[in-house]
Amino acid sequence: YIFSSKLFLCDEIMKLTKKQIENVALFGGVFIVLLIILNVTAPYVYKLFPNDYSRIGIILDALKTRTVTPEIVVFGNSKAMSGVDANMIQEHLSGNPETYNFSSVGQSIGESLLFYPMLPDDTKAVIQCFKLEEFTQPLVFNEPAIIALKMGKYPMNEDIKQLLPKTFWEKLDRPDVYYNFKSRQTVSSGLIRFLRLHLDEDAPDSGILDDLKFPYLFPSDIDKAPNYQTIIQMLEKEDYSWADDFSISEECKDLLIKANDYLERKNVKLYIAIISHAPDVKGLSSEKQEKIIGKLREELPQLKFIDCRKSLTSDDFYDPLHPNKKGAEKISTIISTAVNADF
């Protein structure tokens, strides 16, 4: 009786185990199918919810498909987006060369360099916009920018591996499934951008992502942010000790030399345009900035620096960090004057 009971119990356990195995297998199969579906649809979902970094994909597509053939190209972050009007530069230059603004939110010098090998043979000049503190900071590669480049099928090549350190470009060298998984994080930022465009009176025009000439970041009918003074107070609390004892980082210096040499071989002139804060920011005085730019010219004499601070007042800034349209007109005139001397 005891022996029979043990056999019965073992048989029931085996039946239960078999059922559990079938359930686990079914769950695993469904999970794998869902992962495959999510992986395949991720690029399409990403495009459905455009975020601030989606502009990178638009720039990438324009260069890949040659829908534009820029002779003058502007790169940089949001300061360049709001501060440089490519239409105005084109009008002011001799021969009216095709000029485009390929700047984007948070675009670092490393991210800009990713586009250099994709520039057409017609390109004659690159205007690389900088903020002064960027010369002292380590090279950064924002994850949303990485995802945007991968979603846009960025074509990695050997030129990039020569221009940029491996720790930078290898972030673009992972399997697609990794970036598809990471892209889920950008959906929420896309939804936030959608709500801001429709609910925030301080929101930019909805078409700035597609504008490759003058992607102005703010409402076109407002010259000054309502919270301008609040931002001034916040900026005054920041540490500007780097400006007192300014030293360009070796990484940045090496990168700029490589970029200049690379463009020279392609007969393209590199300009470094300095777009700084509004003069209201006392921690970074005009005297300090002038001294820093002088030091940059001494350390990198092979580069052409354009000081875009000249003649700008607080009235030329939407907020203390970004020029308004009046400021953009002045900055674009300064740049076109400097470039025209070479043209």
Short mmCIF file of N, CA and C in Angstrom, two decimals, residues 144-298:
data_model
loop_
_atom_site.label_atom_id
_atom_site.label_comp_id
_atom_site.label_asym_id
_atom_site.label_seq_id
_atom_site.Cartn_x
_atom_site.Cartn_y
_atom_site.Cartn_z
N PRO A 144 20.02 60.43 -25.71
CA PRO A 144 18.95 60.68 -26.70
C PRO A 144 19.49 60.97 -28.10
N ALA A 145 20.67 61.60 -28.16
CA ALA A 145 21.30 61.87 -29.46
C ALA A 145 21.78 60.56 -30.10
N ILE A 146 22.33 59.67 -29.29
CA ILE A 146 22.77 58.36 -29.78
C ILE A 146 21.60 57.61 -30.37
N ILE A 147 20.49 57.59 -29.64
CA ILE A 147 19.29 56.88 -30.10
C ILE A 147 18.77 57.48 -31.40
N ALA A 148 18.74 58.82 -31.46
CA ALA A 148 18.27 59.50 -32.67
C ALA A 148 19.12 59.14 -33.88
N LEU A 149 20.44 59.08 -33.70
CA LEU A 149 21.34 58.72 -34.79
C LEU A 149 21.12 57.28 -35.24
N LYS A 150 20.92 56.39 -34.28
CA LYS A 150 20.71 54.98 -34.64
C LYS A 150 19.34 54.76 -35.27
N MET A 151 18.33 55.47 -34.78
CA MET A 151 17.00 55.36 -35.39
C MET A 151 17.02 55.89 -36.83
N GLY A 152 17.94 56.83 -37.09
CA GLY A 152 18.08 57.38 -38.43
C GLY A 152 19.07 56.62 -39.29
N LYS A 153 19.56 55.46 -38.80
CA LYS A 153 20.50 54.59 -39.55
C LYS A 153 21.79 55.34 -39.89
N TYR A 154 22.42 55.88 -38.85
CA TYR A 154 23.68 56.59 -39.06
C TYR A 154 24.73 55.66 -39.66
N PRO A 155 25.39 56.09 -40.77
CA PRO A 155 26.38 55.23 -41.43
C PRO A 155 27.79 55.40 -40.85
N MET A 156 28.16 54.54 -39.92
CA MET A 156 29.50 54.60 -39.34
C MET A 156 30.56 54.33 -40.41
N ASN A 157 31.67 55.09 -40.35
CA ASN A 157 32.75 54.87 -41.31
C ASN A 157 34.11 55.06 -40.65
N GLU A 158 35.16 54.75 -41.38
CA GLU A 158 36.51 54.80 -40.83
C GLU A 158 36.96 56.22 -40.50
N ASP A 159 36.45 57.21 -41.24
CA ASP A 159 36.82 58.60 -40.95
C ASP A 159 36.45 58.98 -39.52
N ILE A 160 35.26 58.55 -39.11
CA ILE A 160 34.79 58.86 -37.76
C ILE A 160 35.69 58.20 -36.72
N LYS A 161 36.11 56.99 -36.99
CA LYS A 161 36.97 56.27 -36.04
C LYS A 161 38.34 56.92 -35.91
N GLN A 162 38.75 57.67 -36.96
CA GLN A 162 40.00 58.41 -36.89
C GLN A 162 39.83 59.76 -36.20
N LEU A 163 38.67 60.37 -36.38
CA LEU A 163 38.42 61.70 -35.83
C LEU A 163 38.11 61.68 -34.33
N LEU A 164 37.31 60.71 -33.92
CA LEU A 164 36.81 60.69 -32.55
C LEU A 164 37.43 59.55 -31.74
N PRO A 165 37.59 59.74 -30.43
CA PRO A 165 38.12 58.66 -29.59
C PRO A 165 37.18 57.46 -29.57
N LYS A 166 37.76 56.29 -29.38
CA LYS A 166 36.97 55.06 -29.41
C LYS A 166 35.86 55.08 -28.36
N THR A 167 36.13 55.65 -27.19
CA THR A 167 35.13 55.69 -26.13
C THR A 167 33.88 56.46 -26.55
N PHE A 168 34.03 57.30 -27.58
CA PHE A 168 32.90 58.08 -28.09
C PHE A 168 32.15 57.30 -29.17
N TRP A 169 32.87 56.93 -30.24
CA TRP A 169 32.16 56.32 -31.38
C TRP A 169 31.68 54.91 -31.11
N GLU A 170 32.28 54.20 -30.14
CA GLU A 170 31.84 52.84 -29.88
C GLU A 170 30.43 52.80 -29.29
N LYS A 171 29.96 53.96 -28.80
CA LYS A 171 28.58 54.03 -28.30
C LYS A 171 27.56 53.88 -29.43
N LEU A 172 28.03 54.02 -30.66
CA LEU A 172 27.16 53.83 -31.83
C LEU A 172 27.36 52.46 -32.47
N ASP A 173 28.16 51.63 -31.82
CA ASP A 173 28.57 50.37 -32.44
C ASP A 173 28.00 49.15 -31.73
N ARG A 174 26.87 49.31 -31.08
CA ARG A 174 26.22 48.20 -30.39
C ARG A 174 25.13 47.60 -31.27
N PRO A 175 24.62 46.42 -30.93
CA PRO A 175 23.54 45.80 -31.73
C PRO A 175 22.29 46.68 -31.75
N ASP A 176 21.56 46.63 -32.85
CA ASP A 176 20.35 47.46 -33.01
C ASP A 176 19.33 47.21 -31.90
N VAL A 177 19.25 45.97 -31.44
CA VAL A 177 18.25 45.64 -30.42
C VAL A 177 18.47 46.47 -29.15
N TYR A 178 19.73 46.82 -28.86
CA TYR A 178 20.05 47.64 -27.68
C TYR A 178 19.42 49.03 -27.82
N TYR A 179 19.58 49.66 -28.99
CA TYR A 179 19.05 51.01 -29.20
C TYR A 179 17.52 51.00 -29.31
N ASN A 180 16.98 49.93 -29.89
CA ASN A 180 15.52 49.82 -29.97
C ASN A 180 14.91 49.73 -28.58
N PHE A 181 15.59 49.01 -27.70
CA PHE A 181 15.12 48.89 -26.31
C PHE A 181 15.22 50.24 -25.60
N LYS A 182 16.34 50.93 -25.78
CA LYS A 182 16.56 52.23 -25.14
C LYS A 182 15.60 53.31 -25.65
N SER A 183 15.14 53.15 -26.90
CA SER A 183 14.31 54.19 -27.51
C SER A 183 12.97 54.36 -26.79
N ARG A 184 12.59 53.37 -26.00
CA ARG A 184 11.31 53.46 -25.29
C ARG A 184 11.30 54.65 -24.34
N GLN A 185 12.50 55.03 -23.85
CA GLN A 185 12.62 56.15 -22.91
C GLN A 185 12.26 57.49 -23.57
N THR A 186 12.45 57.57 -24.88
CA THR A 186 12.23 58.84 -25.58
C THR A 186 10.75 59.07 -25.90
N VAL A 187 9.93 58.02 -25.79
CA VAL A 187 8.50 58.18 -26.08
C VAL A 187 7.88 59.17 -25.09
N SER A 188 8.25 59.05 -23.82
CA SER A 188 7.70 59.95 -22.81
C SER A 188 8.11 61.40 -23.08
N SER A 189 9.36 61.62 -23.50
CA SER A 189 9.81 62.98 -23.81
C SER A 189 9.08 63.51 -25.05
N GLY A 190 8.73 62.62 -25.96
CA GLY A 190 7.95 63.01 -27.14
C GLY A 190 6.56 63.47 -26.74
N LEU A 191 5.96 62.76 -25.80
CA LEU A 191 4.62 63.13 -25.31
C LEU A 191 4.67 64.48 -24.58
N ILE A 192 5.73 64.67 -23.79
CA ILE A 192 5.90 65.94 -23.07
C ILE A 192 6.04 67.09 -24.06
N ARG A 193 6.83 66.86 -25.13
CA ARG A 193 7.00 67.89 -26.16
C ARG A 193 5.66 68.22 -26.82
N PHE A 194 4.87 67.19 -27.09
CA PHE A 194 3.55 67.39 -27.72
C PHE A 194 2.67 68.26 -26.82
N LEU A 195 2.63 67.94 -25.53
CA LEU A 195 1.81 68.71 -24.59
C LEU A 195 2.32 70.15 -24.48
N ARG A 196 3.65 70.31 -24.46
CA ARG A 196 4.21 71.66 -24.35
C ARG A 196 3.83 72.51 -25.56
N LEU A 197 3.89 71.93 -26.73
CA LEU A 197 3.57 72.69 -27.95
C LEU A 197 2.13 73.19 -27.93
N HIS A 198 1.26 72.45 -27.25
CA HIS A 198 -0.16 72.81 -27.27
C HIS A 198 -0.63 73.55 -26.02
N LEU A 199 0.16 73.46 -24.92
CA LEU A 199 -0.31 74.05 -23.68
C LEU A 199 0.58 75.17 -23.15
N ASP A 200 1.85 75.18 -23.51
CA ASP A 200 2.79 76.15 -22.96
C ASP A 200 2.90 77.37 -23.89
N GLU A 201 2.60 78.55 -23.35
CA GLU A 201 2.66 79.76 -24.17
C GLU A 201 4.10 80.14 -24.51
N ASP A 202 5.07 79.54 -23.81
CA ASP A 202 6.49 79.80 -24.07
C ASP A 202 7.08 78.78 -25.05
N ALA A 203 6.23 77.93 -25.63
CA ALA A 203 6.71 76.86 -26.51
C ALA A 203 7.12 77.42 -27.88
N PRO A 204 8.08 76.74 -28.53
CA PRO A 204 8.50 77.17 -29.88
C PRO A 204 7.46 76.79 -30.92
N ASP A 205 7.64 77.28 -32.13
CA ASP A 205 6.77 76.87 -33.22
C ASP A 205 6.97 75.39 -33.49
N SER A 206 5.93 74.69 -33.88
CA SER A 206 6.00 73.24 -34.05
C SER A 206 6.91 72.82 -35.20
N GLY A 207 7.22 73.72 -36.13
CA GLY A 207 8.00 73.34 -37.30
C GLY A 207 9.50 73.44 -37.15
N ILE A 208 10.00 73.74 -35.93
CA ILE A 208 11.45 73.96 -35.80
C ILE A 208 12.27 72.71 -36.07
N LEU A 209 11.69 71.52 -35.83
CA LEU A 209 12.45 70.29 -36.06
C LEU A 209 12.86 70.18 -37.53
N ASP A 210 11.97 70.60 -38.43
CA ASP A 210 12.20 70.46 -39.86
C ASP A 210 12.95 71.63 -40.48
N ASP A 211 13.08 72.72 -39.75
CA ASP A 211 13.68 73.93 -40.31
C ASP A 211 15.20 73.82 -40.33
N LEU A 212 15.77 73.72 -41.51
CA LEU A 212 17.21 73.58 -41.66
C LEU A 212 17.89 74.91 -42.02
N LYS A 213 17.16 75.99 -41.80
CA LYS A 213 17.69 77.33 -42.07
C LYS A 213 17.80 78.16 -40.79
N PHE A 214 16.69 78.30 -40.09
CA PHE A 214 16.68 79.10 -38.86
C PHE A 214 15.70 78.46 -37.87
N PRO A 215 16.15 77.43 -37.15
CA PRO A 215 15.26 76.70 -36.22
C PRO A 215 15.11 77.43 -34.88
N TYR A 216 14.47 78.59 -34.93
CA TYR A 216 14.34 79.44 -33.74
C TYR A 216 13.51 78.73 -32.67
N LEU A 217 14.03 78.69 -31.45
CA LEU A 217 13.47 77.84 -30.40
C LEU A 217 12.29 78.44 -29.63
N PHE A 218 11.99 79.70 -29.85
CA PHE A 218 11.02 80.36 -29.00
C PHE A 218 9.88 80.98 -29.81
N PRO A 219 8.81 81.39 -29.14
CA PRO A 219 7.70 82.02 -29.86
C PRO A 219 8.20 83.23 -30.64
N SER A 220 7.84 83.30 -31.89
CA SER A 220 8.38 84.35 -32.76
C SER A 220 7.87 85.74 -32.40
N ASP A 221 6.80 85.83 -31.61
CA ASP A 221 6.23 87.15 -31.30
C ASP A 221 6.63 87.65 -29.91
N ILE A 222 7.55 86.94 -29.22
CA ILE A 222 7.99 87.37 -27.88
C ILE A 222 9.52 87.53 -27.89
N ASP A 223 10.00 88.69 -27.48
CA ASP A 223 11.44 88.96 -27.49
C ASP A 223 12.14 88.58 -26.18
N LYS A 224 11.39 88.58 -25.07
CA LYS A 224 12.01 88.36 -23.77
C LYS A 224 11.19 87.36 -22.95
N ALA A 225 11.88 86.37 -22.36
CA ALA A 225 11.21 85.37 -21.53
C ALA A 225 10.65 86.02 -20.27
N PRO A 226 9.45 85.64 -19.86
CA PRO A 226 8.85 86.23 -18.65
C PRO A 226 9.70 85.97 -17.40
N ASN A 227 10.44 84.86 -17.39
CA ASN A 227 11.25 84.51 -16.21
C ASN A 227 12.73 84.85 -16.40
N TYR A 228 13.01 85.85 -17.23
CA TYR A 228 14.40 86.23 -17.55
C TYR A 228 15.22 86.49 -16.29
N GLN A 229 14.72 87.32 -15.38
CA GLN A 229 15.46 87.68 -14.18
C GLN A 229 15.65 86.49 -13.24
N THR A 230 14.68 85.60 -13.22
CA THR A 230 14.80 84.39 -12.40
C THR A 230 15.97 83.53 -12.87
N ILE A 231 16.10 83.39 -14.20
CA ILE A 231 17.21 82.61 -14.76
C ILE A 231 18.54 83.29 -14.47
N ILE A 232 18.56 84.63 -14.51
CA ILE A 232 19.78 85.38 -14.18
C ILE A 232 20.24 85.02 -12.76
N GLN A 233 19.28 85.03 -11.82
CA GLN A 233 19.61 84.72 -10.43
C GLN A 233 20.15 83.30 -10.29
N MET A 234 19.60 82.36 -11.04
CA MET A 234 20.07 80.98 -11.01
C MET A 234 21.50 80.88 -11.56
N LEU A 235 21.75 81.58 -12.67
CA LEU A 235 23.07 81.54 -13.29
C LEU A 235 24.14 82.17 -12.42
N GLU A 236 23.75 83.19 -11.66
CA GLU A 236 24.71 83.87 -10.78
C GLU A 236 25.21 82.96 -9.66
N LYS A 237 24.46 81.90 -9.37
CA LYS A 237 24.85 80.96 -8.32
C LYS A 237 25.83 79.90 -8.83
N GLU A 238 26.03 79.85 -10.13
CA GLU A 238 26.94 78.85 -10.70
C GLU A 238 28.40 79.23 -10.44
N ASP A 239 29.25 78.22 -10.55
CA ASP A 239 30.68 78.40 -10.31
C ASP A 239 31.38 78.78 -11.62
N TYR A 240 31.94 79.99 -11.66
CA TYR A 240 32.64 80.45 -12.86
C TYR A 240 34.15 80.52 -12.63
N SER A 241 34.64 79.74 -11.68
CA SER A 241 36.07 79.75 -11.39
C SER A 241 36.90 79.27 -12.59
N TRP A 242 36.28 78.45 -13.46
CA TRP A 242 36.98 77.97 -14.65
C TRP A 242 37.39 79.14 -15.55
N ALA A 243 36.62 80.22 -15.51
CA ALA A 243 36.90 81.39 -16.36
C ALA A 243 38.08 82.20 -15.82
N ASP A 244 38.31 82.14 -14.50
CA ASP A 244 39.41 82.90 -13.91
C ASP A 244 40.76 82.29 -14.27
N ASP A 245 40.79 80.96 -14.34
CA ASP A 245 42.03 80.27 -14.69
C ASP A 245 41.76 79.35 -15.88
N PHE A 246 41.36 79.95 -16.99
CA PHE A 246 40.91 79.19 -18.15
C PHE A 246 42.03 78.34 -18.76
N SER A 247 41.66 77.10 -19.07
CA SER A 247 42.59 76.21 -19.75
C SER A 247 41.78 75.26 -20.63
N ILE A 248 42.06 75.26 -21.92
CA ILE A 248 41.35 74.37 -22.83
C ILE A 248 41.76 72.93 -22.54
N SER A 249 40.80 72.02 -22.49
CA SER A 249 41.13 70.62 -22.21
C SER A 249 41.91 70.02 -23.38
N GLU A 250 42.80 69.10 -23.06
CA GLU A 250 43.62 68.46 -24.10
C GLU A 250 42.74 67.70 -25.08
N GLU A 251 41.66 67.12 -24.57
CA GLU A 251 40.74 66.36 -25.43
C GLU A 251 40.09 67.27 -26.46
N CYS A 252 39.61 68.43 -26.00
CA CYS A 252 38.97 69.38 -26.91
C CYS A 252 39.98 69.94 -27.91
N LYS A 253 41.16 70.28 -27.42
CA LYS A 253 42.21 70.82 -28.29
C LYS A 253 42.58 69.83 -29.38
N ASP A 254 42.78 68.57 -29.00
CA ASP A 254 43.13 67.52 -29.95
C ASP A 254 42.02 67.33 -30.98
N LEU A 255 40.78 67.39 -30.50
CA LEU A 255 39.62 67.19 -31.37
C LEU A 255 39.52 68.30 -32.42
N LEU A 256 39.72 69.53 -31.99
CA LEU A 256 39.64 70.67 -32.91
C LEU A 256 40.75 70.64 -33.95
N ILE A 257 41.94 70.25 -33.52
CA ILE A 257 43.06 70.14 -34.48
C ILE A 257 42.77 69.07 -35.52
N LYS A 258 42.27 67.93 -35.06
CA LYS A 258 41.92 66.83 -35.98
C LYS A 258 40.81 67.26 -36.94
N ALA A 259 39.80 67.95 -36.39
CA ALA A 259 38.68 68.40 -37.23
C ALA A 259 39.16 69.38 -38.29
N ASN A 260 40.02 70.32 -37.90
CA ASN A 260 40.55 71.31 -38.84
C ASN A 260 41.39 70.64 -39.93
N ASP A 261 42.26 69.70 -39.54
CA ASP A 261 43.09 68.99 -40.51
C ASP A 261 42.24 68.19 -41.48
N TYR A 262 41.21 67.55 -40.94
CA TYR A 262 40.32 66.73 -41.78
C TYR A 262 39.60 67.59 -42.82
N LEU A 263 39.05 68.73 -42.37
CA LEU A 263 38.33 69.61 -43.29
C LEU A 263 39.27 70.27 -44.30
N GLU A 264 40.49 70.60 -43.87
CA GLU A 264 41.47 71.18 -44.79
C GLU A 264 41.77 70.24 -45.95
N ARG A 265 41.87 68.95 -45.65
CA ARG A 265 42.12 67.96 -46.71
C ARG A 265 40.97 67.91 -47.70
N LYS A 266 39.78 68.33 -47.26
CA LYS A 266 38.61 68.36 -48.14
C LYS A 266 38.37 69.76 -48.70
N ASN A 267 39.36 70.66 -48.48
CA ASN A 267 39.26 72.06 -48.93
C ASN A 267 38.07 72.78 -48.33
N VAL A 268 37.83 72.51 -47.05
CA VAL A 268 36.73 73.15 -46.31
C VAL A 268 37.35 73.97 -45.18
N LYS A 269 36.89 75.22 -45.04
CA LYS A 269 37.38 76.13 -44.01
C LYS A 269 36.56 75.95 -42.73
N LEU A 270 37.25 75.81 -41.58
CA LEU A 270 36.58 75.68 -40.29
C LEU A 270 36.62 77.00 -39.52
N TYR A 271 35.45 77.46 -39.08
CA TYR A 271 35.34 78.65 -38.24
C TYR A 271 34.76 78.24 -36.89
N ILE A 272 35.30 78.79 -35.82
CA ILE A 272 34.78 78.56 -34.48
C ILE A 272 34.06 79.82 -34.02
N ALA A 273 32.74 79.77 -33.96
CA ALA A 273 31.94 80.93 -33.57
C ALA A 273 31.59 80.84 -32.09
N ILE A 274 31.98 81.85 -31.32
CA ILE A 274 31.72 81.88 -29.88
C ILE A 274 30.40 82.60 -29.62
N ILE A 275 29.41 81.86 -29.10
CA ILE A 275 28.13 82.45 -28.72
C ILE A 275 27.99 82.28 -27.22
N SER A 276 28.04 83.36 -26.48
CA SER A 276 28.07 83.28 -25.02
C SER A 276 26.75 83.72 -24.39
N HIS A 277 26.79 83.88 -23.04
CA HIS A 277 25.62 84.31 -22.30
C HIS A 277 25.31 85.79 -22.57
N ALA A 278 24.16 86.22 -22.07
CA ALA A 278 23.83 87.64 -22.10
C ALA A 278 24.77 88.39 -21.16
N PRO A 279 25.05 89.65 -21.43
CA PRO A 279 25.98 90.42 -20.59
C PRO A 279 25.48 90.62 -19.16
N ASP A 280 24.21 90.31 -18.89
CA ASP A 280 23.66 90.44 -17.53
C ASP A 280 24.29 89.44 -16.56
N VAL A 281 24.85 88.35 -17.10
CA VAL A 281 25.44 87.32 -16.24
C VAL A 281 26.81 87.82 -15.76
N LYS A 282 26.84 88.37 -14.56
CA LYS A 282 28.04 89.05 -14.06
C LYS A 282 29.20 88.09 -13.78
N GLY A 283 28.87 86.85 -13.48
CA GLY A 283 29.92 85.88 -13.18
C GLY A 283 30.84 85.61 -14.35
N LEU A 284 30.35 85.91 -15.56
CA LEU A 284 31.16 85.70 -16.77
C LEU A 284 31.23 87.05 -17.50
N SER A 285 32.03 87.93 -16.97
CA SER A 285 32.10 89.30 -17.49
C SER A 285 32.69 89.35 -18.90
N SER A 286 32.45 90.47 -19.57
CA SER A 286 32.96 90.66 -20.92
C SER A 286 34.49 90.62 -20.95
N GLU A 287 35.11 91.17 -19.89
CA GLU A 287 36.57 91.18 -19.81
C GLU A 287 37.13 89.76 -19.72
N LYS A 288 36.48 88.93 -18.90
CA LYS A 288 36.91 87.53 -18.78
C LYS A 288 36.78 86.79 -20.11
N GLN A 289 35.65 87.03 -20.78
CA GLN A 289 35.40 86.34 -22.04
C GLN A 289 36.42 86.76 -23.10
N GLU A 290 36.71 88.04 -23.13
CA GLU A 290 37.68 88.54 -24.11
C GLU A 290 39.06 87.94 -23.87
N LYS A 291 39.42 87.80 -22.61
CA LYS A 291 40.71 87.21 -22.25
C LYS A 291 40.76 85.74 -22.66
N ILE A 292 39.66 85.02 -22.47
CA ILE A 292 39.59 83.60 -22.83
C ILE A 292 39.73 83.42 -24.34
N ILE A 293 39.00 84.25 -25.09
CA ILE A 293 39.07 84.14 -26.56
C ILE A 293 40.47 84.45 -27.06
N GLY A 294 41.14 85.41 -26.42
CA GLY A 294 42.52 85.73 -26.78
C GLY A 294 43.44 84.54 -26.53
N LYS A 295 43.22 83.84 -25.42
CA LYS A 295 44.03 82.66 -25.09
C LYS A 295 43.78 81.54 -26.10
N LEU A 296 42.53 81.38 -26.52
CA LEU A 296 42.19 80.35 -27.52
C LEU A 296 42.91 80.62 -28.84
N ARG A 297 42.94 81.89 -29.22
CA ARG A 297 43.62 82.26 -30.47
C ARG A 297 45.13 82.00 -30.39
N GLU A 298 45.68 82.19 -29.21
CA GLU A 298 47.10 81.92 -29.02
C GLU A 298 47.41 80.42 -29.10
#
